[in-house]
PDB file of C-alpha atoms in Angstrom:
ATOM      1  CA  UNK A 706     -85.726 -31.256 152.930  1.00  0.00           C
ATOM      2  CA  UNK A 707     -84.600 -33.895 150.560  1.00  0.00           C
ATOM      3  CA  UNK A 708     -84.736 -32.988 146.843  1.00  0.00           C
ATOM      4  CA  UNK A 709     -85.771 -35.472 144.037  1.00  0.00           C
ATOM      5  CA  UNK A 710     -83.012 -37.206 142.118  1.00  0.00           C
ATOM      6  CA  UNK A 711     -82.737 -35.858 138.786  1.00  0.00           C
ATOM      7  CA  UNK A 712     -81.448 -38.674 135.806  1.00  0.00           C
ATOM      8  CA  UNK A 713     -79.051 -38.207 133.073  1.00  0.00           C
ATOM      9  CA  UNK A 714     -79.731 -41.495 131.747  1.00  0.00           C
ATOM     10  CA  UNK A 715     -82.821 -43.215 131.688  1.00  0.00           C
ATOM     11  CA  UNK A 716     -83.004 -46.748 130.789  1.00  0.00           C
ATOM     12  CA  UNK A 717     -85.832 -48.775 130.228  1.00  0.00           C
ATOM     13  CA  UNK A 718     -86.413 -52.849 129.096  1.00  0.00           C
ATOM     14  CA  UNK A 719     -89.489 -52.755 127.010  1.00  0.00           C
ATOM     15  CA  UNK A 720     -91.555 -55.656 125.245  1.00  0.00           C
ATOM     16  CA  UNK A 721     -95.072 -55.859 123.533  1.00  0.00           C
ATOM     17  CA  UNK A 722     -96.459 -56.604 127.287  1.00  0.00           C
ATOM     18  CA  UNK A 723     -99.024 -54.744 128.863  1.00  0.00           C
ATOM     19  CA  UNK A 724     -96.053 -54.073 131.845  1.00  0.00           C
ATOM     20  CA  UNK A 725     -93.998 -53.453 129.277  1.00  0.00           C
ATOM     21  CA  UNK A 726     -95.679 -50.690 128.051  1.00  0.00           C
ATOM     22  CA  UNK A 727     -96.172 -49.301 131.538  1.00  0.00           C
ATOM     23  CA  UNK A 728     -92.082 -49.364 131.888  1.00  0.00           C
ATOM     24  CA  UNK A 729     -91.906 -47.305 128.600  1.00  0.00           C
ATOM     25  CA  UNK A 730     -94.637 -44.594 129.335  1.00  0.00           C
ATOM     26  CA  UNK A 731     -92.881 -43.988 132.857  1.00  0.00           C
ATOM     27  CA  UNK A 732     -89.532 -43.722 131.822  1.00  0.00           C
ATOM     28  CA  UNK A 733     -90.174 -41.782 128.623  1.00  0.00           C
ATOM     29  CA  UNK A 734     -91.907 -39.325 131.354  1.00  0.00           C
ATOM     30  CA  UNK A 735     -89.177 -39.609 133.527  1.00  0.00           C
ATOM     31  CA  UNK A 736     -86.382 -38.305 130.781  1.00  0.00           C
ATOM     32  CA  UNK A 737     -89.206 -36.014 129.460  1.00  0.00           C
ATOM     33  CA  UNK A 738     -89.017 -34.211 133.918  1.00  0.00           C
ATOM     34  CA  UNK A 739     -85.013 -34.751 133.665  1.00  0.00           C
ATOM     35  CA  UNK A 740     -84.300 -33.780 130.265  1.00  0.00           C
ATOM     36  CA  UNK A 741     -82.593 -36.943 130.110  1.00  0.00           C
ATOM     37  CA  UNK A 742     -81.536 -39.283 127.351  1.00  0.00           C
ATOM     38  CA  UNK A 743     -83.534 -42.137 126.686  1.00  0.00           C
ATOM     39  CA  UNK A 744     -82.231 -45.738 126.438  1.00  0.00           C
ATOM     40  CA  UNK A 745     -84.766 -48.490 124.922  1.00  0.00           C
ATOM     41  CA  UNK A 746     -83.891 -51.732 125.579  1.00  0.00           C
ATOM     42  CA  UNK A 747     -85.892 -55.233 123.591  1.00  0.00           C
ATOM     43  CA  UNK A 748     -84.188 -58.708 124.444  1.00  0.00           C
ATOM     44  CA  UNK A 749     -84.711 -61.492 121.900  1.00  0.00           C
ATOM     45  CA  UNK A 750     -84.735 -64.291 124.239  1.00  0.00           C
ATOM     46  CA  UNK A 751     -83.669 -67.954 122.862  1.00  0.00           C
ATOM     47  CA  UNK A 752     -84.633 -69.343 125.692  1.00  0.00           C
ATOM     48  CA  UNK A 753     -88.314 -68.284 125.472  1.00  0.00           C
ATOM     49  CA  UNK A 754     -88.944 -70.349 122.468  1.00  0.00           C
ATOM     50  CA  UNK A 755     -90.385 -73.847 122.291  1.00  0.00           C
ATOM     51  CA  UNK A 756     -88.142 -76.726 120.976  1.00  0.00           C
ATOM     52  CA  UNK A 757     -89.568 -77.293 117.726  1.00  0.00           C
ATOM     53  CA  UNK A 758     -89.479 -72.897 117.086  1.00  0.00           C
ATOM     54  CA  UNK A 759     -85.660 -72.743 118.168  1.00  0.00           C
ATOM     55  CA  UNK A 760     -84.857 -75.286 115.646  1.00  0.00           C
ATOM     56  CA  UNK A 761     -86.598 -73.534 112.366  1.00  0.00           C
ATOM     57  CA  UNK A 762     -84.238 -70.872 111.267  1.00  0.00           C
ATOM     58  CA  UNK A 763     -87.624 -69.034 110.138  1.00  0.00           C
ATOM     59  CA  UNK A 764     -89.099 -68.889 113.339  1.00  0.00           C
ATOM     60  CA  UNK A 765     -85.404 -67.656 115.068  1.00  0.00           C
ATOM     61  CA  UNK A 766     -85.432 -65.166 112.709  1.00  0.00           C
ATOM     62  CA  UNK A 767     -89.322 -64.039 112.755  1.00  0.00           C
ATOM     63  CA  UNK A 768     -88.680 -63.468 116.286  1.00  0.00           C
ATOM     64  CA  UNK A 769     -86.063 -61.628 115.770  1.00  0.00           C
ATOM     65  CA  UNK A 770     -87.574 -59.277 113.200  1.00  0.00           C
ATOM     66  CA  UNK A 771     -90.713 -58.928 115.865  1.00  0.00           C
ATOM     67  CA  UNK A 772     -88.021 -58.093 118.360  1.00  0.00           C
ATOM     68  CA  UNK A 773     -86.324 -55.501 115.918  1.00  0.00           C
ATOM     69  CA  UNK A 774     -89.717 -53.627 114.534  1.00  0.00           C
ATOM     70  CA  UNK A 775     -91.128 -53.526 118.147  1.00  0.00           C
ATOM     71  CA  UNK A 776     -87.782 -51.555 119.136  1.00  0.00           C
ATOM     72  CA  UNK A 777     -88.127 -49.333 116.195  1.00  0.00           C
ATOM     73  CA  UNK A 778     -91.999 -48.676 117.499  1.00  0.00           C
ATOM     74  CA  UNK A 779     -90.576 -48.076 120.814  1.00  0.00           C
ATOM     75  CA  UNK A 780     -88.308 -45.526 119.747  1.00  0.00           C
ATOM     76  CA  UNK A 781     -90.859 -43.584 117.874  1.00  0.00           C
ATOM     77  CA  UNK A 782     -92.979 -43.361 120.550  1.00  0.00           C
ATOM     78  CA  UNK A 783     -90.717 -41.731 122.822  1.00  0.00           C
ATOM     79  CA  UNK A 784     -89.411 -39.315 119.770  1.00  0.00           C
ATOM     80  CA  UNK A 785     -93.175 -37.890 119.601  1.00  0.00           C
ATOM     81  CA  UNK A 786     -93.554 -37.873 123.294  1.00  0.00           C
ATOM     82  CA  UNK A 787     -91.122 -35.203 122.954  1.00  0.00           C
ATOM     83  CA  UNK A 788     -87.465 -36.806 124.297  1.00  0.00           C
ATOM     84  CA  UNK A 789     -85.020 -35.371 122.232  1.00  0.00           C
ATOM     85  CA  UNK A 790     -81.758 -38.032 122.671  1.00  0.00           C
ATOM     86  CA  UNK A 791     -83.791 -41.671 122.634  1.00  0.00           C
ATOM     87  CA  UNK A 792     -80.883 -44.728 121.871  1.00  0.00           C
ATOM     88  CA  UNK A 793     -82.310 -48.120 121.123  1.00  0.00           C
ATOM     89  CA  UNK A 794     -80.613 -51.324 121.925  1.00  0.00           C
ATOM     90  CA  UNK A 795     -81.516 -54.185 120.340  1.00  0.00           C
ATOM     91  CA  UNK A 796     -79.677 -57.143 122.872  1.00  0.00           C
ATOM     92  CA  UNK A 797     -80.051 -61.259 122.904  1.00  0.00           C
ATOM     93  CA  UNK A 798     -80.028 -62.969 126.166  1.00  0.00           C
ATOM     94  CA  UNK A 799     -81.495 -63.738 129.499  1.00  0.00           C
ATOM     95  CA  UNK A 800     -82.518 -60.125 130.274  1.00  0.00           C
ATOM     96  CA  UNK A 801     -81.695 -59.451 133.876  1.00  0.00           C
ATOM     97  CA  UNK A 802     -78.194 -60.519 133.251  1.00  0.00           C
ATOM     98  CA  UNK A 803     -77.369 -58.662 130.185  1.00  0.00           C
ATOM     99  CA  UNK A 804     -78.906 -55.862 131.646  1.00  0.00           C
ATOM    100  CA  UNK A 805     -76.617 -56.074 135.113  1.00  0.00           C
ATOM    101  CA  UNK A 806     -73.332 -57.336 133.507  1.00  0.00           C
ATOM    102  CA  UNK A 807     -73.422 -54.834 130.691  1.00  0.00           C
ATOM    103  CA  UNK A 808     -75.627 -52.838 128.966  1.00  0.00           C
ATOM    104  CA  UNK A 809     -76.897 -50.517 132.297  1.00  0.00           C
ATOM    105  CA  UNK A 810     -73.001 -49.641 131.849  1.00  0.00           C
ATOM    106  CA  UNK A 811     -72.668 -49.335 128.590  1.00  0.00           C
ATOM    107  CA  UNK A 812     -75.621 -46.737 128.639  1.00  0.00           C
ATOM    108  CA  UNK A 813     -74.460 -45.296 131.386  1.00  0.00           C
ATOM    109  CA  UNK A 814     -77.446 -45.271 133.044  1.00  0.00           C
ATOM    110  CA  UNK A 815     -78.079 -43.715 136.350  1.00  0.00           C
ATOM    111  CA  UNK A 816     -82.140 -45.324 136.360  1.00  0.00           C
ATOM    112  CA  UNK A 817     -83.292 -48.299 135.088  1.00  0.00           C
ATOM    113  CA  UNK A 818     -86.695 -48.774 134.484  1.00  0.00           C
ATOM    114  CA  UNK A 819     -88.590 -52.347 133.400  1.00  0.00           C
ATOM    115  CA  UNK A 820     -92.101 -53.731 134.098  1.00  0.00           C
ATOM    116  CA  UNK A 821     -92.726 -56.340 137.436  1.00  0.00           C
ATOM    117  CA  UNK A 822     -93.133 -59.329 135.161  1.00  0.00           C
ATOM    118  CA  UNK A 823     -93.640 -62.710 136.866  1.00  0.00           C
ATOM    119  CA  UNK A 824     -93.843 -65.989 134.703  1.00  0.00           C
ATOM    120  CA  UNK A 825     -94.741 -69.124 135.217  1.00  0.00           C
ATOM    121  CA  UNK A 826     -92.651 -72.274 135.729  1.00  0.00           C
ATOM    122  CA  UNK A 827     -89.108 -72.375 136.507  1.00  0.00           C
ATOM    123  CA  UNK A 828     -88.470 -68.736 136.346  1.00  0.00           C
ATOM    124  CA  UNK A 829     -91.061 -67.627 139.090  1.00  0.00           C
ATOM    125  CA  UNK A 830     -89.576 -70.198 141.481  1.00  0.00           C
ATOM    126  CA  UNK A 831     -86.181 -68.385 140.902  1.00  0.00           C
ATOM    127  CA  UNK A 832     -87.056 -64.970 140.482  1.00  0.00           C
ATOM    128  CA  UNK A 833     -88.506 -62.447 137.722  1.00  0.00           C
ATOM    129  CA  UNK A 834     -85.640 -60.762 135.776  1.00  0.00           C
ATOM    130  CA  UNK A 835     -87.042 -56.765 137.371  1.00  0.00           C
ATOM    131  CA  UNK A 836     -85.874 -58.883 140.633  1.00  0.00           C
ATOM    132  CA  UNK A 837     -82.449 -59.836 139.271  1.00  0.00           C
ATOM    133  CA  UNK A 838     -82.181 -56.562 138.554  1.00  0.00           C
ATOM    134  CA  UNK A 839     -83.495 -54.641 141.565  1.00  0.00           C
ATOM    135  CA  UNK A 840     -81.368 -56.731 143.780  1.00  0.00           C
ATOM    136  CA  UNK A 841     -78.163 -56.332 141.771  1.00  0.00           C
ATOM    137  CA  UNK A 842     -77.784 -53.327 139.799  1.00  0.00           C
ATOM    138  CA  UNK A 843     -75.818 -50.427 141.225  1.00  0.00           C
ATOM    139  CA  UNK A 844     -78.045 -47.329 139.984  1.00  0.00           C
ATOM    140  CA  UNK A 845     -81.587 -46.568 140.798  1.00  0.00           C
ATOM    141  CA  UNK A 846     -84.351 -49.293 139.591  1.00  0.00           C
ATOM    142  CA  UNK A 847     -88.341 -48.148 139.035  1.00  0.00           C
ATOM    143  CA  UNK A 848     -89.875 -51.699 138.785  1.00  0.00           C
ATOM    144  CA  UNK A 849     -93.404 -50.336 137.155  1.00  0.00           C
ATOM    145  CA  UNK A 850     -96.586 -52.520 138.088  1.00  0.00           C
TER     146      UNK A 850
END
């Protein structure tokens, strides 16, 4: 009979997305089963903002604060949920990469859990970042829909 893996080290990529959300709940119910530290993850992405935004200091850095106070949210949440060990990370970049190159190590994380998000435009004809990750990460991926 084969026996459920149990997680040390859940991490999860959250934003203020519906999806988003979904990735949270799960994995703060996954640690919650595992005993398991929780890992929260928020990206400020650059890249996501339009020409005129990236070059008003003010708007980089209202982002940024969205980005931060989100996290903060995020990390409540999971402290009333009932996990006892909840880390946030606060990280800047194209998420998929960071997430593969560096920070699923740097957590330590043995599950990775992030929302099935699929944008428009350039990105969806190269792949979502939960793809990047599925497809490259060397732990166990929950892509939450």
């Amino acid at each position: 009979m084969v026996e459920p893996k149990r997680f040390k080290n859940v991490l999860v990529a959250v934003d203020d997305s519906e999806l988003g959300q979904l990735a949270l709940v799960n994995a703060i119910h996954q640690a919650e089963e595992d005993g398991a530290k929780l890992t929260i993850v928020s990206f400020f992405e650059p890249g996501e903002l339009n020409t005129f935004d990236a070059l008003d200091k003010d708007k980089i850095q209202a982002a940024e604060s969205k980005v931060e106070e989100n996290l903060k949210g995020f990390q409540k949440q999971a402290l009333d949920a009932g996990v006892e060990d909840v880390q946030p990370i606060y990280a800047v970049g194209e998420p998929g990469e960071q997430l593969v190159k560096h920070i699923i190590s740097e957590a330590h994380a043995d599950l990775v859990v992030m929302g099935a998000h699929s944008k428009p435009g350039v990105r969806a004809y190269f792949g979502s970042q939960s793809n990047y990750v599925a497809n490259h990460a060397d732990v166990t991926v929950m892509i939450v829909r």
